[in-house]
PDB file of C-alpha atoms in Angstrom:
ATOM      1  CA  MET A   1      57.826 -86.124 -45.869  1.00 45.00           C
ATOM      2  CA  THR A   2      56.323 -86.891 -42.476  1.00 55.00           C
ATOM      3  CA  GLU A   3      56.252 -84.676 -39.416  1.00 81.00           C
ATOM      4  CA  LEU A   4      58.792 -86.966 -37.763  1.00 88.00           C
ATOM      5  CA  SER A   5      61.442 -86.067 -40.289  1.00 87.00           C
ATOM      6  CA  LYS A   6      61.210 -82.414 -39.282  1.00 85.00           C
ATOM      7  CA  MET A   7      61.829 -83.077 -35.603  1.00 85.00           C
ATOM      8  CA  THR A   8      65.183 -82.927 -33.832  1.00 80.00           C
ATOM      9  CA  CYS A   9      66.794 -85.622 -31.718  1.00 77.00           C
ATOM     10  CA  GLU A  10      67.012 -84.836 -28.035  1.00 76.00           C
ATOM     11  CA  ALA A  11      69.993 -85.853 -25.928  1.00 70.00           C
ATOM     12  CA  CYS A  12      69.563 -89.485 -24.994  1.00 70.00           C
ATOM     13  CA  GLN A  13      71.333 -91.412 -22.254  1.00 70.00           C
ATOM     14  CA  ALA A  14      70.801 -94.393 -19.964  1.00 72.00           C
ATOM     15  CA  GLY A  15      67.485 -93.885 -18.177  1.00 74.00           C
ATOM     16  CA  ALA A  16      65.798 -92.128 -21.092  1.00 79.00           C
ATOM     17  CA  PRO A  17      62.383 -93.629 -21.793  1.00 85.00           C
ATOM     18  CA  LYS A  18      61.905 -96.415 -24.321  1.00 89.00           C
ATOM     19  CA  VAL A  19      58.800 -95.963 -26.445  1.00 93.00           C
ATOM     20  CA  SER A  20      55.717 -97.646 -24.972  1.00 93.00           C
ATOM     21  CA  ASP A  21      53.794-100.292 -26.916  1.00 92.00           C
ATOM     22  CA  GLU A  22      51.127 -97.697 -27.722  1.00 94.00           C
ATOM     23  CA  GLU A  23      53.668 -95.166 -28.968  1.00 94.00           C
ATOM     24  CA  LEU A  24      55.336 -97.902 -31.004  1.00 95.00           C
ATOM     25  CA  ALA A  25      52.078 -98.721 -32.792  1.00 95.00           C
ATOM     26  CA  THR A  26      51.412 -95.055 -33.551  1.00 94.00           C
ATOM     27  CA  LEU A  27      54.958 -94.266 -34.675  1.00 95.00           C
ATOM     28  CA  MET A  28      55.181 -97.348 -36.915  1.00 96.00           C
ATOM     29  CA  LYS A  29      52.191 -96.056 -38.872  1.00 95.00           C
ATOM     30  CA  GLU A  30      54.286 -93.042 -39.815  1.00 94.00           C
ATOM     31  CA  LEU A  31      57.044 -95.339 -41.087  1.00 96.00           C
ATOM     32  CA  PRO A  32      55.263 -97.823 -43.365  1.00 95.00           C
ATOM     33  CA  ASP A  33      58.490 -99.030 -45.010  1.00 97.00           C
ATOM     34  CA  TRP A  34      60.206 -99.882 -41.742  1.00 98.00           C
ATOM     35  CA  ALA A  35      60.074-103.113 -39.747  1.00 98.00           C
ATOM     36  CA  ALA A  36      60.681-103.448 -35.997  1.00 96.00           C
ATOM     37  CA  PRO A  37      62.647-106.684 -35.547  1.00 96.00           C
ATOM     38  CA  VAL A  38      64.111-107.807 -32.226  1.00 95.00           C
ATOM     39  CA  LYS A  39      67.831-108.526 -32.654  1.00 92.00           C
ATOM     40  CA  GLU A  40      69.858-110.011 -29.807  1.00 90.00           C
ATOM     41  CA  GLY A  41      67.056-108.995 -27.459  1.00 93.00           C
ATOM     42  CA  VAL A  42      66.963-105.375 -28.645  1.00 94.00           C
ATOM     43  CA  LEU A  43      63.974-103.895 -30.476  1.00 96.00           C
ATOM     44  CA  GLN A  44      65.238-102.059 -33.563  1.00 97.00           C
ATOM     45  CA  LEU A  45      63.980-100.214 -36.631  1.00 98.00           C
ATOM     46  CA  GLU A  46      65.134-101.612 -39.954  1.00 98.00           C
ATOM     47  CA  ARG A  47      64.625-100.781 -43.612  1.00 98.00           C
ATOM     48  CA  VAL A  48      66.208-102.182 -46.777  1.00 98.00           C
ATOM     49  CA  TYR A  49      66.754 -99.655 -49.582  1.00 98.00           C
ATOM     50  CA  ARG A  50      67.429-101.016 -53.082  1.00 98.00           C
ATOM     51  CA  PHE A  51      69.530 -99.369 -55.807  1.00 98.00           C
ATOM     52  CA  LYS A  52      70.574-100.075 -59.390  1.00 97.00           C
ATOM     53  CA  ASN A  53      74.209-100.682 -58.598  1.00 97.00           C
ATOM     54  CA  PHE A  54      76.913-100.508 -55.947  1.00 97.00           C
ATOM     55  CA  LYS A  55      77.810 -96.855 -56.532  1.00 97.00           C
ATOM     56  CA  GLN A  56      74.278 -95.608 -55.891  1.00 98.00           C
ATOM     57  CA  ALA A  57      73.967 -97.744 -52.758  1.00 98.00           C
ATOM     58  CA  TRP A  58      77.384 -96.520 -51.574  1.00 98.00           C
ATOM     59  CA  ALA A  59      76.418 -92.867 -52.141  1.00 98.00           C
ATOM     60  CA  PHE A  60      73.242 -93.327 -50.097  1.00 98.00           C
ATOM     61  CA  SER A  61      75.106 -95.069 -47.282  1.00 98.00           C
ATOM     62  CA  ASN A  62      77.464 -92.084 -47.101  1.00 98.00           C
ATOM     63  CA  LYS A  63      74.528 -89.673 -46.873  1.00 98.00           C
ATOM     64  CA  VAL A  64      73.152 -91.686 -43.955  1.00 98.00           C
ATOM     65  CA  ALA A  65      76.583 -91.766 -42.270  1.00 98.00           C
ATOM     66  CA  GLU A  66      76.961 -88.005 -42.713  1.00 98.00           C
ATOM     67  CA  MET A  67      73.562 -87.341 -41.132  1.00 96.00           C
ATOM     68  CA  ALA A  68      74.321 -89.770 -38.295  1.00 96.00           C
ATOM     69  CA  GLU A  69      77.570 -87.992 -37.474  1.00 95.00           C
ATOM     70  CA  ALA A  70      75.853 -84.579 -37.659  1.00 93.00           C
ATOM     71  CA  GLU A  71      73.107 -85.660 -35.227  1.00 90.00           C
ATOM     72  CA  PHE A  72      75.545 -87.811 -33.247  1.00 89.00           C
ATOM     73  CA  HIS A  73      73.154 -90.727 -33.293  1.00 92.00           C
ATOM     74  CA  HIS A  74      74.596 -93.698 -35.190  1.00 94.00           C
ATOM     75  CA  PRO A  75      72.754 -96.553 -36.899  1.00 97.00           C
ATOM     76  CA  GLY A  76      73.933 -99.774 -38.446  1.00 98.00           C
ATOM     77  CA  ILE A  77      74.509 -99.195 -42.175  1.00 98.00           C
ATOM     78  CA  LEU A  78      74.979-102.400 -44.155  1.00 98.00           C
ATOM     79  CA  LEU A  79      76.211-101.662 -47.674  1.00 98.00           C
ATOM     80  CA  GLU A  80      75.974-104.458 -50.259  1.00 97.00           C
ATOM     81  CA  TRP A  81      75.728-104.502 -54.059  1.00 97.00           C
ATOM     82  CA  GLY A  82      72.545-102.549 -54.936  1.00 97.00           C
ATOM     83  CA  LYS A  83      71.280-102.580 -51.360  1.00 97.00           C
ATOM     84  CA  VAL A  84      71.591-100.639 -48.112  1.00 98.00           C
ATOM     85  CA  THR A  85      70.075-101.910 -44.854  1.00 98.00           C
ATOM     86  CA  VAL A  86      69.725 -99.217 -42.194  1.00 98.00           C
ATOM     87  CA  THR A  87      69.076-100.158 -38.562  1.00 98.00           C
ATOM     88  CA  TRP A  88      68.285 -97.655 -35.825  1.00 97.00           C
ATOM     89  CA  TRP A  89      68.165 -98.277 -32.074  1.00 96.00           C
ATOM     90  CA  THR A  90      69.435 -96.523 -28.964  1.00 93.00           C
ATOM     91  CA  HIS A  91      72.388 -98.351 -27.480  1.00 88.00           C
ATOM     92  CA  ALA A  92      72.170 -96.485 -24.126  1.00 87.00           C
ATOM     93  CA  ILE A  93      68.672 -97.812 -23.403  1.00 90.00           C
ATOM     94  CA  GLY A  94      68.865-101.129 -25.256  1.00 90.00           C
ATOM     95  CA  GLY A  95      65.820-100.389 -27.371  1.00 93.00           C
ATOM     96  CA  LEU A  96      63.887 -97.733 -29.245  1.00 95.00           C
ATOM     97  CA  HIS A  97      63.650 -94.083 -28.200  1.00 94.00           C
ATOM     98  CA  LYS A  98      61.552 -91.577 -30.105  1.00 92.00           C
ATOM     99  CA  ASN A  99      64.850 -90.295 -31.555  1.00 93.00           C
ATOM    100  CA  ASP A 100      65.144 -93.524 -33.554  1.00 95.00           C
ATOM    101  CA  PHE A 101      61.832 -92.888 -35.288  1.00 96.00           C
ATOM    102  CA  ILE A 102      62.901 -89.325 -36.062  1.00 94.00           C
ATOM    103  CA  MET A 103      66.164 -90.619 -37.543  1.00 96.00           C
ATOM    104  CA  ALA A 104      64.328 -93.285 -39.564  1.00 97.00           C
ATOM    105  CA  ALA A 105      62.066 -90.601 -41.043  1.00 96.00           C
ATOM    106  CA  LYS A 106      65.094 -88.414 -41.781  1.00 96.00           C
ATOM    107  CA  THR A 107      66.751 -91.393 -43.500  1.00 97.00           C
ATOM    108  CA  ASP A 108      63.715 -91.760 -45.774  1.00 96.00           C
ATOM    109  CA  ALA A 109      63.910 -88.042 -46.537  1.00 95.00           C
ATOM    110  CA  LEU A 110      67.556 -88.445 -47.682  1.00 96.00           C
ATOM    111  CA  LEU A 111      66.309 -90.777 -50.395  1.00 92.00           C
ATOM    112  CA  GLU A 112      64.228 -87.990 -51.867  1.00 84.00           C
ATOM    113  CA  GLU A 113      67.135 -85.542 -52.092  1.00 77.00           C
TER     114      GLU A 113
ATOM    115  CA  MET B   1     101.104-108.560 -45.660  1.00 44.00           C
ATOM    116  CA  THR B   2     100.403-112.058 -46.932  1.00 55.00           C
ATOM    117  CA  GLU B   3     100.945-113.399 -50.417  1.00 81.00           C
ATOM    118  CA  LEU B   4      97.177-113.464 -50.906  1.00 87.00           C
ATOM    119  CA  SER B   5      96.938-109.698 -50.681  1.00 87.00           C
ATOM    120  CA  LYS B   6      99.276-109.365 -53.667  1.00 85.00           C
ATOM    121  CA  MET B   7      97.159-111.549 -55.938  1.00 85.00           C
ATOM    122  CA  THR B   8      94.515-110.337 -58.366  1.00 80.00           C
ATOM    123  CA  CYS B   9      90.916-111.479 -58.575  1.00 77.00           C
ATOM    124  CA  GLU B  10      90.070-113.485 -61.656  1.00 76.00           C
ATOM    125  CA  ALA B  11      86.725-113.125 -63.417  1.00 70.00           C
ATOM    126  CA  CYS B  12      84.193-115.200 -61.549  1.00 70.00           C
ATOM    127  CA  GLN B  13      80.812-116.387 -62.729  1.00 70.00           C
ATOM    128  CA  ALA B  14      78.317-119.186 -62.176  1.00 71.00           C
ATOM    129  CA  GLY B  15      80.185-122.480 -62.600  1.00 74.00           C
ATOM    130  CA  ALA B  16      83.455-121.160 -61.192  1.00 79.00           C
ATOM    131  CA  PRO B  17      84.862-123.538 -58.566  1.00 85.00           C
ATOM    132  CA  LYS B  18      84.123-123.113 -54.884  1.00 89.00           C
ATOM    133  CA  VAL B  19      87.149-123.708 -52.685  1.00 93.00           C
ATOM    134  CA  SER B  20      87.457-127.312 -51.530  1.00 93.00           C
ATOM    135  CA  ASP B  21      87.544-128.210 -47.823  1.00 92.00           C
ATOM    136  CA  GLU B  22      91.320-128.687 -48.078  1.00 94.00           C
ATOM    137  CA  GLU B  23      91.847-125.330 -49.755  1.00 94.00           C
ATOM    138  CA  LEU B  24      89.591-123.725 -47.159  1.00 95.00           C
ATOM    139  CA  ALA B  25      91.717-125.063 -44.301  1.00 94.00           C
ATOM    140  CA  THR B  26      94.923-123.852 -45.959  1.00 94.00           C
ATOM    141  CA  LEU B  27      93.570-120.427 -46.914  1.00 95.00           C
ATOM    142  CA  MET B  28      92.072-119.795 -43.454  1.00 96.00           C
ATOM    143  CA  LYS B  29      95.557-120.170 -41.968  1.00 95.00           C
ATOM    144  CA  GLU B  30      96.599-117.157 -44.006  1.00 94.00           C
ATOM    145  CA  LEU B  31      93.690-115.156 -42.589  1.00 96.00           C
ATOM    146  CA  PRO B  32      93.914-115.683 -38.810  1.00 95.00           C
ATOM    147  CA  ASP B  33      91.571-112.778 -37.995  1.00 97.00           C
ATOM    148  CA  TRP B  34      88.756-114.006 -40.242  1.00 98.00           C
ATOM    149  CA  ALA B  35      85.942-116.428 -39.436  1.00 97.00           C
ATOM    150  CA  ALA B  36      84.049-118.569 -41.956  1.00 96.00           C
ATOM    151  CA  PRO B  37      80.405-118.540 -40.832  1.00 96.00           C
ATOM    152  CA  VAL B  38      77.568-120.068 -42.832  1.00 95.00           C
ATOM    153  CA  LYS B  39      74.829-117.449 -43.344  1.00 92.00           C
ATOM    154  CA  GLU B  40      71.553-118.392 -44.974  1.00 90.00           C
ATOM    155  CA  GLY B  41      73.234-121.515 -46.280  1.00 93.00           C
ATOM    156  CA  VAL B  42      76.189-119.657 -47.804  1.00 94.00           C
ATOM    157  CA  LEU B  43      79.758-120.046 -46.533  1.00 96.00           C
ATOM    158  CA  GLN B  44      81.246-116.584 -46.068  1.00 97.00           C
ATOM    159  CA  LEU B  45      84.375-114.861 -44.773  1.00 98.00           C
ATOM    160  CA  GLU B  46      83.796-112.335 -42.001  1.00 98.00           C
ATOM    161  CA  ARG B  47      85.937-110.028 -39.889  1.00 98.00           C
ATOM    162  CA  VAL B  48      85.036-107.336 -37.378  1.00 98.00           C
ATOM    163  CA  TYR B  49      87.368-104.313 -37.320  1.00 98.00           C
ATOM    164  CA  ARG B  50      87.204-101.997 -34.280  1.00 98.00           C
ATOM    165  CA  PHE B  51      87.904 -98.263 -34.233  1.00 98.00           C
ATOM    166  CA  LYS B  52      87.972 -95.425 -31.702  1.00 97.00           C
ATOM    167  CA  ASN B  53      84.937 -93.638 -33.080  1.00 97.00           C
ATOM    168  CA  PHE B  54      82.421 -93.465 -35.899  1.00 97.00           C
ATOM    169  CA  LYS B  55      84.552 -91.303 -38.201  1.00 97.00           C
ATOM    170  CA  GLN B  56      87.451 -93.745 -38.254  1.00 98.00           C
ATOM    171  CA  ALA B  57      85.119 -96.676 -38.872  1.00 98.00           C
ATOM    172  CA  TRP B  58      83.379 -94.712 -41.632  1.00 98.00           C
ATOM    173  CA  ALA B  59      86.693 -93.839 -43.309  1.00 98.00           C
ATOM    174  CA  PHE B  60      87.723 -97.502 -43.313  1.00 98.00           C
ATOM    175  CA  SER B  61      84.364 -98.623 -44.719  1.00 98.00           C
ATOM    176  CA  ASN B  62      84.847 -96.167 -47.579  1.00 98.00           C
ATOM    177  CA  LYS B  63      88.318 -97.557 -48.295  1.00 98.00           C
ATOM    178  CA  VAL B  64      86.823-101.050 -48.499  1.00 98.00           C
ATOM    179  CA  ALA B  65      83.991 -99.824 -50.754  1.00 98.00           C
ATOM    180  CA  GLU B  66      86.493 -98.081 -53.040  1.00 98.00           C
ATOM    181  CA  MET B  67      88.579-101.235 -53.396  1.00 96.00           C
ATOM    182  CA  ALA B  68      85.463-103.338 -53.980  1.00 95.00           C
ATOM    183  CA  GLU B  69      84.323-101.072 -56.807  1.00 94.00           C
ATOM    184  CA  ALA B  70      87.829-101.047 -58.327  1.00 93.00           C
ATOM    185  CA  GLU B  71      88.022-104.872 -58.328  1.00 90.00           C
ATOM    186  CA  PHE B  72      84.310-105.172 -59.091  1.00 89.00           C
ATOM    187  CA  HIS B  73      83.856-107.712 -56.336  1.00 92.00           C
ATOM    188  CA  HIS B  74      81.530-106.431 -53.614  1.00 94.00           C
ATOM    189  CA  PRO B  75      81.334-107.490 -49.962  1.00 97.00           C
ATOM    190  CA  GLY B  76      78.890-106.697 -47.214  1.00 98.00           C
ATOM    191  CA  ILE B  77      80.189-103.682 -45.263  1.00 98.00           C
ATOM    192  CA  LEU B  78      78.357-103.083 -41.991  1.00 98.00           C
ATOM    193  CA  LEU B  79      79.277 -99.704 -40.504  1.00 98.00           C
ATOM    194  CA  GLU B  80      78.382 -99.072 -36.852  1.00 97.00           C
ATOM    195  CA  TRP B  81      79.813 -96.773 -34.176  1.00 97.00           C
ATOM    196  CA  GLY B  82      83.487 -97.777 -33.767  1.00 97.00           C
ATOM    197  CA  LYS B  83      83.056-100.976 -35.735  1.00 97.00           C
ATOM    198  CA  VAL B  84      83.087-102.268 -39.312  1.00 98.00           C
ATOM    199  CA  THR B  85      82.083-105.840 -40.165  1.00 98.00           C
ATOM    200  CA  VAL B  86      83.243-106.959 -43.603  1.00 98.00           C
ATOM    201  CA  THR B  87      81.791-110.079 -45.241  1.00 98.00           C
ATOM    202  CA  TRP B  88      83.092-111.612 -48.452  1.00 97.00           C
ATOM    203  CA  TRP B  89      81.459-114.329 -50.531  1.00 96.00           C
ATOM    204  CA  THR B  90      80.783-114.947 -54.214  1.00 93.00           C
ATOM    205  CA  HIS B  91      77.131-114.463 -55.046  1.00 88.00           C
ATOM    206  CA  ALA B  92      77.406-116.194 -58.436  1.00 87.00           C
ATOM    207  CA  ILE B  93      78.516-119.502 -56.898  1.00 89.00           C
ATOM    208  CA  GLY B  94      76.729-119.212 -53.526  1.00 90.00           C
ATOM    209  CA  GLY B  95      79.919-119.702 -51.557  1.00 93.00           C
ATOM    210  CA  LEU B  96      83.617-118.961 -51.367  1.00 95.00           C
ATOM    211  CA  HIS B  97      85.920-118.632 -54.372  1.00 94.00           C
ATOM    212  CA  LYS B  98      89.644-118.036 -54.007  1.00 92.00           C
ATOM    213  CA  ASN B  99      88.886-114.413 -54.967  1.00 92.00           C
ATOM    214  CA  ASP B 100      87.167-113.933 -51.617  1.00 95.00           C
ATOM    215  CA  PHE B 101      90.318-114.867 -49.735  1.00 96.00           C
ATOM    216  CA  ILE B 102      92.338-112.499 -51.906  1.00 94.00           C
ATOM    217  CA  MET B 103      89.861-109.698 -51.162  1.00 96.00           C
ATOM    218  CA  ALA B 104      89.898-110.492 -47.436  1.00 97.00           C
ATOM    219  CA  ALA B 105      93.694-110.225 -47.416  1.00 96.00           C
ATOM    220  CA  LYS B 106      93.514-106.964 -49.374  1.00 96.00           C
ATOM    221  CA  THR B 107      90.986-105.648 -46.829  1.00 97.00           C
ATOM    222  CA  ASP B 108      93.448-106.371 -44.025  1.00 96.00           C
ATOM    223  CA  ALA B 109      96.139-104.553 -45.994  1.00 95.00           C
ATOM    224  CA  LEU B 110      93.909-101.430 -46.200  1.00 96.00           C
ATOM    225  CA  LEU B 111      94.029-101.263 -42.422  1.00 92.00           C
ATOM    226  CA  GLU B 112      97.774-100.836 -42.533  1.00 84.00           C
ATOM    227  CA  GLU B 113      97.673 -97.929 -44.970  1.00 77.00           C
TER     228      GLU B 113
END
């Protein structure tokens, strides 16, 4: 478990800082399984988790949804057979805030539960 | 509720027939809220459902997942804040089988529950 996963999200609204290019490079090193694609002009964090069947993927997607609601920061959770794709970004700033990296690390930690 | 939503999926495997262009046109008329995009070369059925908040969207996505597991035909279910995007297609034939239209209609019916 990385340090990131132990941190807490701070309140985030329009005007909050996006991560700088330098921060991005550093933070991505802590999340080796995550990619940072640009989708519809918005930089996001994305990871595909694979499972043996639909039920296991479904259970994981519900864990992620539960955490998202608890932290009140909501990702995209794409549930398919044997596969969950989680995407984090901060809608209010149209990009990545440090919160998103914290949530990505917390998502990885859910897998180990 | 359309007739489609009352039908049952038949077993579907490689070699099962894709819907013809004529069938597609007829079936799409029964599903006015669905689009038929081609994604990565595969014709799919897709609908975006909107909700007031994350919890309502989450609850609906779980209803869809429950039905999918019961029928053993699994869609893509993308859960985001206030929004669920459901995508049906038949992996085994790389396109749309009549089953997908039945499942799409059943998904719409879940909304009315």
